[in-house]
Coordinates of C-alpha atoms in Angstrom, one line a residue:
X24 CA 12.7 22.3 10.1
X25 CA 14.0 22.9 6.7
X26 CA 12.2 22.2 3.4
X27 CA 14.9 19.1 2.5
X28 CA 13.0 17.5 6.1
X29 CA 9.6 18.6 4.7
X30 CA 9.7 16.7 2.2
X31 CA 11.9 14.1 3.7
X32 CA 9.1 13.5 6.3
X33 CA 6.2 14.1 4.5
X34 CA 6.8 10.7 2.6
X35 CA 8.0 9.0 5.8
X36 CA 6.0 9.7 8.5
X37 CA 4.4 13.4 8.9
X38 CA 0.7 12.3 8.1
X39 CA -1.2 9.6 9.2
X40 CA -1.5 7.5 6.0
X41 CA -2.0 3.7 6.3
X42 CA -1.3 0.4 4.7
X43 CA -3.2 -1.3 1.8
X44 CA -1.1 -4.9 1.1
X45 CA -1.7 -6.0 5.5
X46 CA 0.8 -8.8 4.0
X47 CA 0.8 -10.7 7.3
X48 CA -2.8 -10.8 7.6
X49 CA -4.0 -10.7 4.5
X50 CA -3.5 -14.5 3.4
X51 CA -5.0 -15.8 6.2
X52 CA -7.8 -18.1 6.4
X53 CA -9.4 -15.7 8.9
X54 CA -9.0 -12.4 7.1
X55 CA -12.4 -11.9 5.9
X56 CA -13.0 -9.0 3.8
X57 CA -9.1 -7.8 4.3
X58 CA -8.5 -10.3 2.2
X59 CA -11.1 -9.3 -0.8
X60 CA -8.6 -6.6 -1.4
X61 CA -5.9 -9.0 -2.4
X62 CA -8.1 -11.4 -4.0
X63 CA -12.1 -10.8 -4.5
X64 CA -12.8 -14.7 -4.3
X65 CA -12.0 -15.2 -0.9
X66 CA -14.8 -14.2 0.3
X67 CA -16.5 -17.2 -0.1
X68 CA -16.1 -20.7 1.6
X69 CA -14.5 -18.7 4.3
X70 CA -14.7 -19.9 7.9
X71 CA -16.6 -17.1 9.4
X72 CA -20.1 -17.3 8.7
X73 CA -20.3 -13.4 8.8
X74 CA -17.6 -11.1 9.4
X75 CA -17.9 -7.4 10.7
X76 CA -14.5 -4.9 10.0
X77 CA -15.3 -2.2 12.8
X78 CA -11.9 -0.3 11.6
X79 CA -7.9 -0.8 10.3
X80 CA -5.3 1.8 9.8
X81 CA -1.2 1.3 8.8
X82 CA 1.4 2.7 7.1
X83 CA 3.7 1.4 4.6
X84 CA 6.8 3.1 2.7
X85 CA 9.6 2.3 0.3
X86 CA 12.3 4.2 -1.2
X87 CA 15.3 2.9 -3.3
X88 CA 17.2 6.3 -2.7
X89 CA 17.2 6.9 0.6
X90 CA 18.0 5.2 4.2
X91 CA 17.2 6.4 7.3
X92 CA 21.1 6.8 9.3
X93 CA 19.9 8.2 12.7
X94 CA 21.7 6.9 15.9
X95 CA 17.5 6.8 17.0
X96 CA 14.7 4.6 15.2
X97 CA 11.9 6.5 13.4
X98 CA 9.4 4.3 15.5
X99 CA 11.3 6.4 18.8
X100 CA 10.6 9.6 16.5
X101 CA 7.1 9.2 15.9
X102 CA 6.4 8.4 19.3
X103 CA 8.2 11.2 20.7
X104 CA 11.3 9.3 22.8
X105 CA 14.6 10.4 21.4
X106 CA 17.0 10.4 23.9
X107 CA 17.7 14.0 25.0
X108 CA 21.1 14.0 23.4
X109 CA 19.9 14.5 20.4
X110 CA 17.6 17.4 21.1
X111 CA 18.1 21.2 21.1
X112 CA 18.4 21.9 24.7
X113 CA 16.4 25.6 24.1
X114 CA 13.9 24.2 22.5
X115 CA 13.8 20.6 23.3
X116 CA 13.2 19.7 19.1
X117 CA 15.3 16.8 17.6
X118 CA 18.4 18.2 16.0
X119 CA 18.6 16.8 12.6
X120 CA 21.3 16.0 10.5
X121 CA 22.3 15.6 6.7
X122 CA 23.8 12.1 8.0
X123 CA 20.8 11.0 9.0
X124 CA 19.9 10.3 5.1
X125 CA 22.0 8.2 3.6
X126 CA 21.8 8.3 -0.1
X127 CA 22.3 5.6 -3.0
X128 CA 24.3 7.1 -6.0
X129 CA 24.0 3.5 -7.5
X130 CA 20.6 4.0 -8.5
X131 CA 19.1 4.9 -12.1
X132 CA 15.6 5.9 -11.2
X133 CA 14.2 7.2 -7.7
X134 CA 11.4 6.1 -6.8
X135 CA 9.7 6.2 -3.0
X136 CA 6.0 5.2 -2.3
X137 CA 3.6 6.0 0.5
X138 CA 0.3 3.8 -0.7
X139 CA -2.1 2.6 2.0
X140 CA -5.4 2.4 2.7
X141 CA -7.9 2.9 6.1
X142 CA -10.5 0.2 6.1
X143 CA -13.7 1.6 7.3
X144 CA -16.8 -0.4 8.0
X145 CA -17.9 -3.7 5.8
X146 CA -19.1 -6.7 6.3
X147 CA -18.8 -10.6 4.7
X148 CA -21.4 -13.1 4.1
X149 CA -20.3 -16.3 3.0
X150 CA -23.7 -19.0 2.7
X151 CA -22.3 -22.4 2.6
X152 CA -25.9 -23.6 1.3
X153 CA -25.6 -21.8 -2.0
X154 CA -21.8 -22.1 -2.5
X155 CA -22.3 -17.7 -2.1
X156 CA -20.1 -15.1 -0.3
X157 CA -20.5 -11.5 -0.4
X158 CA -19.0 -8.2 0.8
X159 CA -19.5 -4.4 1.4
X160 CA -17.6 -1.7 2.8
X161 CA -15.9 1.4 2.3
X162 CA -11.9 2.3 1.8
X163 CA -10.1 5.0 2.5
X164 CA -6.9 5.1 0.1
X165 CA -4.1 7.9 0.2
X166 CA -1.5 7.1 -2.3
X167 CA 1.7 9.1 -3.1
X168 CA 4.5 8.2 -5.1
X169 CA 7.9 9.7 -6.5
X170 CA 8.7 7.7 -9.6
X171 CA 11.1 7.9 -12.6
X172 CA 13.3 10.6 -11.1
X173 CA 16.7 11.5 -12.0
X174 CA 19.1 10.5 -8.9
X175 CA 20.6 14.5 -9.2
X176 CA 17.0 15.8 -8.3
X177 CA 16.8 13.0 -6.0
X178 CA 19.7 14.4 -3.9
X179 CA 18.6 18.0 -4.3
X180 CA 15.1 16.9 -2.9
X181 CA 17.1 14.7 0.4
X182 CA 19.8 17.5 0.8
X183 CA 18.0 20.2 -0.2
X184 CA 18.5 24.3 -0.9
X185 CA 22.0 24.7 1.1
X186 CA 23.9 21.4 -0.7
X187 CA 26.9 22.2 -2.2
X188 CA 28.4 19.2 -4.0
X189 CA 25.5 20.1 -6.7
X190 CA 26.6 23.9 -7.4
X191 CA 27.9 24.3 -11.0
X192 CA 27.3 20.6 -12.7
X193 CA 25.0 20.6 -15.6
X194 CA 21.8 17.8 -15.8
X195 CA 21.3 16.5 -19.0
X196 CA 17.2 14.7 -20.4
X197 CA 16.1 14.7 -16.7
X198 CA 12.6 13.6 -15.1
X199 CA 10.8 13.7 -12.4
X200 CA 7.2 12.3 -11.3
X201 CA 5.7 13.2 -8.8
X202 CA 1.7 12.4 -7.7
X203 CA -0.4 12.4 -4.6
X204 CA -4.2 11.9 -3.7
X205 CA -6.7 10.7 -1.6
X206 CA -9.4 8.3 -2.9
X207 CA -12.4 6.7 -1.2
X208 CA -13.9 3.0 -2.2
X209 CA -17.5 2.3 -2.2
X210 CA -17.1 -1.1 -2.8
X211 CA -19.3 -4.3 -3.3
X212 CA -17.8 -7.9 -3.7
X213 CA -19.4 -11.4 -4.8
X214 CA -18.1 -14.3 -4.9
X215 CA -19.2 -18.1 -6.1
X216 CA -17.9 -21.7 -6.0
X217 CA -18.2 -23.1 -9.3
X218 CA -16.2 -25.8 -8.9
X219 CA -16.4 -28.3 -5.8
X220 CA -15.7 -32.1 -7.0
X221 CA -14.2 -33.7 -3.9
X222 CA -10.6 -33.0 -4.0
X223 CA -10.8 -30.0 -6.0
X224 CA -12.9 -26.3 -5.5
X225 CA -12.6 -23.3 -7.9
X226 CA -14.0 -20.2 -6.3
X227 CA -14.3 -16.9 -8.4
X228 CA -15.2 -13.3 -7.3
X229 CA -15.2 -9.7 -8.7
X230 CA -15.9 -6.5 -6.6
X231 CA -17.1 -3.4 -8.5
X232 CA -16.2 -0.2 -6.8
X233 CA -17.4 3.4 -6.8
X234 CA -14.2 5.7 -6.7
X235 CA -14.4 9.8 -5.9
X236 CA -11.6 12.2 -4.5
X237 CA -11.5 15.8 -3.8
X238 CA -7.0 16.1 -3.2
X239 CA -5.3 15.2 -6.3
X240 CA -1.7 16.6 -7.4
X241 CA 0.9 15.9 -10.2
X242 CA 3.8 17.4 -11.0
X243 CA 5.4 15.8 -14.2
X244 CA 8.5 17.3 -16.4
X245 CA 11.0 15.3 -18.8
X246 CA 13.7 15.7 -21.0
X247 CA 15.1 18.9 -19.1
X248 CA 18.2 20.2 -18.2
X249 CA 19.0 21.9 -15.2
X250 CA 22.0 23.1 -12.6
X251 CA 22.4 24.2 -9.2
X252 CA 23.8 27.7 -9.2
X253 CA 24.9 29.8 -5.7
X254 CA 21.8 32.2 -5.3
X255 CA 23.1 36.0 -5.7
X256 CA 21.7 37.6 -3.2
X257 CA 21.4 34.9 -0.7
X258 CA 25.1 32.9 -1.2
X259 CA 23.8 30.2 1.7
X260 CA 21.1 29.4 -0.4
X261 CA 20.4 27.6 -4.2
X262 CA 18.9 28.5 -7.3
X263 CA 17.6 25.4 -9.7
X264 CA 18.1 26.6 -13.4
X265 CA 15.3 24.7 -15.8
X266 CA 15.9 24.7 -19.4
X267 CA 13.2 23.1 -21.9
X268 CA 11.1 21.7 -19.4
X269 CA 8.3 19.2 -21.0
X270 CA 5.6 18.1 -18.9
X271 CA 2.7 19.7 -17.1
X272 CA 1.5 20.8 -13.2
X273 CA -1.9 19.1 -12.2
X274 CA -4.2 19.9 -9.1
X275 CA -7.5 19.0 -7.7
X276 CA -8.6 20.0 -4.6
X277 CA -10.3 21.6 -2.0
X278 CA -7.7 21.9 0.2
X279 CA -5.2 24.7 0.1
X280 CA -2.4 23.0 2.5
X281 CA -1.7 19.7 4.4
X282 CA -4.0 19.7 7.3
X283 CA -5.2 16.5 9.2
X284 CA -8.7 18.7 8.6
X285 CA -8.1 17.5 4.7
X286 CA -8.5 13.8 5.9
X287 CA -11.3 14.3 8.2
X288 CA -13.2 16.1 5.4
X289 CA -12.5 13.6 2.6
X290 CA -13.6 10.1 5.1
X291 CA -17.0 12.1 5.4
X292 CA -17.0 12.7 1.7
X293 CA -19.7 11.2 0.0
X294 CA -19.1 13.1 -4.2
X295 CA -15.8 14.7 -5.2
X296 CA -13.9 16.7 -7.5
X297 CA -12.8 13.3 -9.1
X298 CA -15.2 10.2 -9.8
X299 CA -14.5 7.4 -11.5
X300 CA -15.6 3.5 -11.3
X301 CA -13.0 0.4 -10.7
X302 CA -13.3 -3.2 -10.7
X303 CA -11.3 -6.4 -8.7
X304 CA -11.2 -9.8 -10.4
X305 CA -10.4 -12.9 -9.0
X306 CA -10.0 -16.8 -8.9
X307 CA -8.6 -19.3 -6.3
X308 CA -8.2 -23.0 -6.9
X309 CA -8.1 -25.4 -3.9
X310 CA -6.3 -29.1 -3.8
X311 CA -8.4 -31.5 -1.4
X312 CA -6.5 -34.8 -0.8
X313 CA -8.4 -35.6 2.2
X314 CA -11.7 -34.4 1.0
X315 CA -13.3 -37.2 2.6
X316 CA -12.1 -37.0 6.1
X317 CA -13.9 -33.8 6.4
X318 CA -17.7 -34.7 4.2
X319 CA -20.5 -36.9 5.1
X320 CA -23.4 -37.4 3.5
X321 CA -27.1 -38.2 4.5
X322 CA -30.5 -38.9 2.5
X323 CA -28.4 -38.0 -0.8
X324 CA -27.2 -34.6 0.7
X325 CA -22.9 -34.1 1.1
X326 CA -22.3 -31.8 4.4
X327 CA -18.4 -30.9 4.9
X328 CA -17.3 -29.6 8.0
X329 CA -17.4 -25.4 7.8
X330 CA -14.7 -25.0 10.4
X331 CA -11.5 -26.7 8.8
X332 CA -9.2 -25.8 6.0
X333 CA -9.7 -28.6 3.9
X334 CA -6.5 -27.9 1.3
X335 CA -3.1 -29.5 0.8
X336 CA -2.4 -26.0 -1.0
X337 CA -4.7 -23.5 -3.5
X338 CA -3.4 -21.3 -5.5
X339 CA -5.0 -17.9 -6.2
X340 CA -4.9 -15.3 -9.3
X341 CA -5.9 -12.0 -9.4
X342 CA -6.1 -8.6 -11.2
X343 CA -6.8 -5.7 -9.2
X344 CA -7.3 -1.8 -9.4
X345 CA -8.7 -1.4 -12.8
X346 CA -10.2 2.2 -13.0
X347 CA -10.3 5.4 -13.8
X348 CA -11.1 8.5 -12.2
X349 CA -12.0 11.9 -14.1
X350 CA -11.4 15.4 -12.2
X351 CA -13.7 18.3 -13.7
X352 CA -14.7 20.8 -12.1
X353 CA -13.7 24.7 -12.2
X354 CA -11.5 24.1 -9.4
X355 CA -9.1 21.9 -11.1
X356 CA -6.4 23.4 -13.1
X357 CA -3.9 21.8 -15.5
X358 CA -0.9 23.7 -17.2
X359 CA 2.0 22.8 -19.7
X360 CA 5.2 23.6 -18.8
X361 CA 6.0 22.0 -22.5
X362 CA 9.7 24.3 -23.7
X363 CA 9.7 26.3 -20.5
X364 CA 13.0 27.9 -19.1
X365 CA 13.0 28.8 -15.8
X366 CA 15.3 30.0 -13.1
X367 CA 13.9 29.0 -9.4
X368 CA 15.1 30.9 -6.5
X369 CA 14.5 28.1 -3.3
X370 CA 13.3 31.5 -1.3
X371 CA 10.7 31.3 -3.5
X372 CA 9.3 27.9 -2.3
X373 CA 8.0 28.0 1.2
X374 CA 8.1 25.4 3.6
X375 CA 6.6 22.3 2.4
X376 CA 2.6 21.8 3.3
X377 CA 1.4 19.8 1.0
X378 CA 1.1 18.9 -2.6
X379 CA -1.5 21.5 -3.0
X380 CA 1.3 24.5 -1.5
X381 CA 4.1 23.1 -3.7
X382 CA 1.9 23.3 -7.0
X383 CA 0.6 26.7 -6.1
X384 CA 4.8 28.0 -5.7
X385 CA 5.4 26.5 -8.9
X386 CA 2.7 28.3 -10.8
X387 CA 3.8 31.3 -9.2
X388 CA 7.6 30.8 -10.1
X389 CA 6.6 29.7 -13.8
X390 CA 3.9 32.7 -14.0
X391 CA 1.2 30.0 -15.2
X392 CA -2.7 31.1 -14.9
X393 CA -5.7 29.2 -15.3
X394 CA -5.2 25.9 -17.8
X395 CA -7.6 23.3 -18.5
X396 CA -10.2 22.2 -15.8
X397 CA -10.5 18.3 -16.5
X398 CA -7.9 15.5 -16.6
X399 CA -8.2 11.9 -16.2
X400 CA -6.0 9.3 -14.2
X401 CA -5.8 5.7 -14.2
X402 CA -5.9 3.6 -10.5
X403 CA -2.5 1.6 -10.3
X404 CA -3.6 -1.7 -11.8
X405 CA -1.6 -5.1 -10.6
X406 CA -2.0 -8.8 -11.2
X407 CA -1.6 -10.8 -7.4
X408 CA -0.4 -14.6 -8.0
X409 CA -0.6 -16.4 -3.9
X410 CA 0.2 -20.1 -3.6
X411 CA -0.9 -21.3 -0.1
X412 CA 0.6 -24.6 1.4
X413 CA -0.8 -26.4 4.4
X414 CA 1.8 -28.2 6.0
X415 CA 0.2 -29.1 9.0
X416 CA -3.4 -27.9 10.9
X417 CA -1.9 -24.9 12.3
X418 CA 1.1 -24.3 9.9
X419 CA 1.2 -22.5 6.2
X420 CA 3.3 -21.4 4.2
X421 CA 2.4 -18.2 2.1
X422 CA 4.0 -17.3 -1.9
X423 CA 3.2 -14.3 -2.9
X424 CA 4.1 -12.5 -6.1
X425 CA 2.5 -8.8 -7.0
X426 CA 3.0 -7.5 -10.4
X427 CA 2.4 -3.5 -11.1
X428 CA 1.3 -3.6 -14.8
X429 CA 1.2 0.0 -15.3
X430 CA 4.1 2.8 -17.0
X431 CA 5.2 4.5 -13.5
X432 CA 6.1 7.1 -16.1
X433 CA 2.8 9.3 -15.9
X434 CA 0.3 11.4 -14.1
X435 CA -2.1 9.3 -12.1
X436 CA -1.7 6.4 -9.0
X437 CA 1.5 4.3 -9.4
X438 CA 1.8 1.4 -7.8
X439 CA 4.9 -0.9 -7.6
X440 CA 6.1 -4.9 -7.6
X441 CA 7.0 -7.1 -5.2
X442 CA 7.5 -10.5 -4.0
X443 CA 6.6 -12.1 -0.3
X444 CA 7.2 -15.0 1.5
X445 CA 4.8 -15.5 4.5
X446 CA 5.1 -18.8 7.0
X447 CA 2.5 -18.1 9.6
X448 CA 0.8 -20.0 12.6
X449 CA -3.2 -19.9 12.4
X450 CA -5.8 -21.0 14.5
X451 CA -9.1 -19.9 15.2
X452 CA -8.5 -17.4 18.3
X453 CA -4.9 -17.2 17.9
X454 CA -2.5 -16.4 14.3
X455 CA 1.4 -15.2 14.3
X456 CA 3.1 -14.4 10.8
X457 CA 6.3 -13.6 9.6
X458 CA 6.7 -12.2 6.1
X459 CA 9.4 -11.7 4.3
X460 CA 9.5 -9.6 1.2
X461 CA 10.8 -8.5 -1.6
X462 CA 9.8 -4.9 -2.4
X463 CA 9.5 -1.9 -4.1
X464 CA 10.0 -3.1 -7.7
X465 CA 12.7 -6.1 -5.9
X466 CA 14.9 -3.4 -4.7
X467 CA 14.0 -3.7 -0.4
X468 CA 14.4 -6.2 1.4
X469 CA 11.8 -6.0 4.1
X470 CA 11.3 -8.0 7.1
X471 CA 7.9 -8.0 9.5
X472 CA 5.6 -9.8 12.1
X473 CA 2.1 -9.9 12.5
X474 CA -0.2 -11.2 15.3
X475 CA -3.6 -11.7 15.4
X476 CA -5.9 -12.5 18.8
X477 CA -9.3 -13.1 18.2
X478 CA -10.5 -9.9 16.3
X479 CA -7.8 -8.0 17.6
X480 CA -4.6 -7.9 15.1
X481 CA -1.3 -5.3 14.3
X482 CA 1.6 -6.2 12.7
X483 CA 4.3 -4.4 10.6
X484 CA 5.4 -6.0 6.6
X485 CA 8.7 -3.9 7.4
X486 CA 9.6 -3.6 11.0
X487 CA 13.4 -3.1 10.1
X488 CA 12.6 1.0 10.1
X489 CA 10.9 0.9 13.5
X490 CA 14.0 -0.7 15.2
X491 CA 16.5 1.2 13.0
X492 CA 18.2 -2.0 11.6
X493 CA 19.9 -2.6 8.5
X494 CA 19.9 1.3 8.1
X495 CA 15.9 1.0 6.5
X496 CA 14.6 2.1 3.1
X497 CA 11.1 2.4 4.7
X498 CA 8.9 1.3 7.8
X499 CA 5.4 0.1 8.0
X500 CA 2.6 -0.3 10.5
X501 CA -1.0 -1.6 10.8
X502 CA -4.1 -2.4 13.1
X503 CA -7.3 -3.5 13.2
X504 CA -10.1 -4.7 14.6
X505 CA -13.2 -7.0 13.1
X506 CA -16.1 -9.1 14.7
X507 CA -16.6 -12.4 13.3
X508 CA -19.4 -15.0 14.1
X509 CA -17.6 -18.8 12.5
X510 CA -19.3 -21.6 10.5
X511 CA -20.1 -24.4 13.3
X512 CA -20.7 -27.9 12.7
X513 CA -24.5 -29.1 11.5
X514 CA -26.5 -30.8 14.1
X515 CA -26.2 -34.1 15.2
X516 CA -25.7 -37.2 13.7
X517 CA -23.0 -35.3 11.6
X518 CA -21.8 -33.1 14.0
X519 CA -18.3 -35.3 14.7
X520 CA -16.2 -34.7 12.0
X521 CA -12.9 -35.8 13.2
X522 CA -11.1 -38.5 12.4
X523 CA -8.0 -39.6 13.4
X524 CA -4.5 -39.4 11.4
X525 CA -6.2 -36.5 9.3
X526 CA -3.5 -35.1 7.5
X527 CA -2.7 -38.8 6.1
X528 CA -1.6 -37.4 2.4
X529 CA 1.3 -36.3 4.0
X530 CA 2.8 -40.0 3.6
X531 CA 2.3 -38.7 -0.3
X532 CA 4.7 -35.6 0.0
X533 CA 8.2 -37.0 2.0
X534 CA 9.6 -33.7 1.1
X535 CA 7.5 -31.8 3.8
X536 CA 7.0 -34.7 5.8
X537 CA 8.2 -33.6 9.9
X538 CA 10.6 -35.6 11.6
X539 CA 9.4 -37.3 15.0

C-alpha cells in the first residue's frame, strides 16, 4: 500500500484506538462511571447503588479535509467483506483508488482527530445515607491529532509522493501540527450533594487523576515555504523543497514502530517516560417539580424513592482535562528545525509505521542528532455544558455543548468542539439513543445510535462512515460491558412509592405536553 494510504489509514482505521465522548451513553441516567468522564458529579445520587465497568473500547474520527468516496463502506473494509470486484484478483488485496478520497479545497485549516479512550476496570459507590458517591478506575487514552495545517500539505499528505497537480507551485507561511500519544488514567472521583431542598439538588464532584505515557510524538513547523518538484532521478516520484522551516521534532518512546505490541505494553504499564497529574471538575443542578410524589417521611426522617429520576430537567457544567505531563528521560529527544532549508526526497521516507518511524526519517533527512531530553505538554482541556429534559418516564431529551479551550496551534494533546443533540429511550434493563451532532470544531455533521441491554451496550456517535452515506468525514464505534447492582426501595411501610398521575407538572409546560 502506498505511504498516501499509510497515513490515510493510520488515522482512520489501522489501529485499534477507541472512543472517549460514548455520546449516546454517556448522558444516561444509567451510565455510571462512563459518565464521570463527561461530568465528575454524576456519580452520585445515581440509581445504581454500586456499579462495576468490566471493559469498553470504540473508535471515533473527524476530518474537515477528507471524505471517504469508495463504492464500499469502511465498516465492510475493516471487517474484511469488499465485494471481489474491487480486489486484485492475484493477490486478493483491495485495489485502492485516488477517488476514494475526496478532498475539500474550501477549507483554511486541516484538521483530523483520532481521540478515544479504553475504559478498563472501575467501580462507583453512590451512599444515599450520606448524600456520597465515589469512583475508581483506570483509562486507557490514545489521542492523535493533525491541526492547523495548510490545505497544500493537506493534499500532499491524502495524494501523496506521485501527485502531479502540486509539481511547480510555490507555498507561502505554511504549518503543519502534527501530535500523537498514548496516555493511561489512574483516576479517583468524589462526589457530594450539597444542595437537596425539595424541588431542587446541586450535586458537585472533582476526580484527581494520575497520568504517565511511554509513546509520545510531535512534529511542529510554521511560517515555511515549500514546493513540489519532479524528483531527478526518480521522475514518477516527488521531492518536497522546505525553506525556513520554524518549529521543532519531538519524541518519546519506547517503541521504535507501530506495533499492536506498543498497546499491549503501555495497558500493563504502571511509570512512564511521561508523568504528569490532571484534574475533572464538575457540578449538576436538578429541577424537582414533583418532589413530593417520590419522598415520605417517618419519625422526622425524609426517604425518597432511589429508583426514579425525580427531574423535570438538570443542567450540568463541567471542566475537564486539566493537566500536564512532563517527558524526561534520556530517551526523549527534542530538536529545532528553527531557519532550516531542506530538500526531501519521498524515497527517503519509508512506509508509514508509526509516529515514532516518521520522526526517526525526518531526523535523518534534516541530519539532526541528539537535542534536549525533557519537554512538557498540556492534556486538551474543555468545558462540557449538558441540559437534560424529562419529558416523560422513559423519554429525554439530551443538549450538549463541548468547548475545547485550548490553542490547537502547539505541541501537546488537542482536542476539538462540538455540539450534540441526544433524544433517547431509558429504562432500567432496556435504553436506545440517537444523537445527533455537531462536530469537529461545527464542521461534521454526524449522525449515530446507541443501544444499551442491561450491562450490555454498543453504539456508534457517527454511523454515517460505517454505511458509507453522505460520503463521511469520519466513523465511530464503541462497546462495553458493566455490572450494576440498583438502589431498591426501603422496607415496608414506605416501600410503595407510586402514585398515580405522576408526571402532573406537565399541565405546567403545554409546550411539551403529548397529544392523546
Amino acid at each position: 500500500m502506498p505511504l498516501k494510504y499509510k497515513i490515510f489509514f493510520f488515522l482512520l482505521v489501522s489501529t485499534p484506538l477507541f472512543s472517549q465522548k460514548f455520546q449516546g451513553i454517556a448522558e444516561s441516567n444509567y451510565a455510571g462511571t462512563i459518565g464521570v468522564f463527561n461530568n465528575p458529579a454524576n456519580v452520585v445520587d445515581t440509581r445504581q447503588m454500586v456499579f462495576i465497568n468490566l471493559a469498553g473500547v470504540g473508535i471515533d474520527y473527524q476530518s474537515n479535509y477528507v471524505r471517504w468516496n469508495a463504492p464500499f463502506s469502511v465498516g465492510k473494509m475493516m471487517l474484511g467483506i469488499v465485494p471481489e470486484e474491487y480486489k486484485n484478483s492475484s493477490n486478493g488485496k483491495i485495489i485502492m483508488k485516488d477517488s476514494y478520497n475526496k478532498t475539500n479545497n474550501n477549507v483554511q485549516n486541516v484538521a483530523a482527530y483520532l481521540n478515544g479512550a479504553i475504559l478498563g476496570p472501575s467501580i462507583g459507590l453512590d451512599i444515599k445515607k450520606w448524600g456520597l458517591g465515589a469512583a475508581g478506575g483506570i483509562r486507557y487514552r490514545y489521542l492523535n491529532s493533525i491541526s492547523n495545517t495548510d490545505p497544500s500539505i493537506g493534499h500532499s499528505l491524502v495524494h501523496g509522493a506521485k501527485s502531479k497537480e502540486l509539481i511547480g507551485q510555490n507555498f507561502d507561511n505554511s504549518s503543519i501540527y502534527f501530535n500523537s500519544g498514548f496516555f493511561n488514567e489512574l483516576y479517583g472521583t468524589l462526589g457530594k450533594v450539597i444542595i437537596n431542598d425539595e424541588d431542587r439538588l446541586i450535586k458537585i464532584g472533582a476526580t484527581a487523576k494520575y497520568l504517565y505515557s511511554n509513546s509520545f510524538g510531535s512534529i511542529v513547523g510554521n511560517n515555511f515555504s515549500f514546493k513540489l518538484d519532479n524528483n531527478s532521478i526518480d521522475p514518477t516520484l516527488n521531492e518536497l523543497v522546505l525553506t525556513n522551516v520554524t518549529g521543532s521534532i519531538a519524541v518519546a518512546s519506547l517503541f521504535s514502530t507501530l506495533d499492536k505490541s506498543n498497546f499491549t505494553s503501555q495497558l500493563t504499564a504502571l511509570n512512564g517516560l511521561g508523568k504528569g497529574i490532571g484534574l475533572d471538575l464538575g457540578v449538576v443542578y436538578e429541577y424537582r417539580p414533583d418532589y413530593h410524589l417520590f419522598s415520605r417521611n417517618r419519625k422526622g426522617k425524609n426517604y425518597t424513592d432511589p429508583t426514579q429520576n425525580k427531574y423535570l430537567y438538570k443542567i450540568s457544567f463541567s471542566v475537564v482535562d486539566l493537566g500536564f505531563l512532563k517527558f524526561s528521560d534520556p530517551l526523549v529527544n527534542v530538536n529545532s528545525l528553527d531557519g532550516k532549508t531542506q530538500t526531501i526526497n519521498f524515497g527517503d521516507i519509508r512506509k508509514f509505521g508509526g509516529i515514532e518511524k516518521l520522526i526517526d526519517d525526518l531526523e535523518g533527512v534534516f541530519g539532526l542528532g541528539k537535542g534536549a531530553t525533557s519537554f512538557n505538554i498540556l492534556m486538551p482541556a474543555s468545558a462540557i455544558t449538558s441540559f437534560d429534559y424529562k419529558f416523560s418516564e422513559k423519554i429525554y431529551f439530551n443538549l450538549t455543548y463541548r468547548q475545547y479551550l485550548l490553542p490547537s496551534a502547539r505541541r501537546g494533546v488537542i482536542g476539538h468542539s462540538g455540539l450534540s443533540f441526544t433524544p433517547r429511550f431509558e429504562k432500567k434493563m432496556l435504553e436506545f439513543a440517537l444523537p445527533v451532532s455537531l462536530d469537529n470544531n461545527f464542521r461534521n455533521f454526524n449522525l449515530g445510535i446507541a443501544m444499551r441491554a442491561a450491562g450490555l451496550y454498543f453504539g456508534a456517535d457517527n454511523i454515517t462512515g460505517l454505511l458509507n452515506t453522505f460520503n463521511p468525514r469520519g466513523a465511530s464505534f464503541f462497546a462495553g460491558a458493566f455490572i450494576p447492582i440498583y438502589h431498591r426501595l426501603p422496607e415496608s411501610p414506605l416501600k410503595c412509592f407510586e402514585v398515580e398521575n405522576r408526571p402532573s407538572y406537565r399541565k405546567k409546560f403545554k409546550l411539551f405536553q403529548k397529544k392523546r
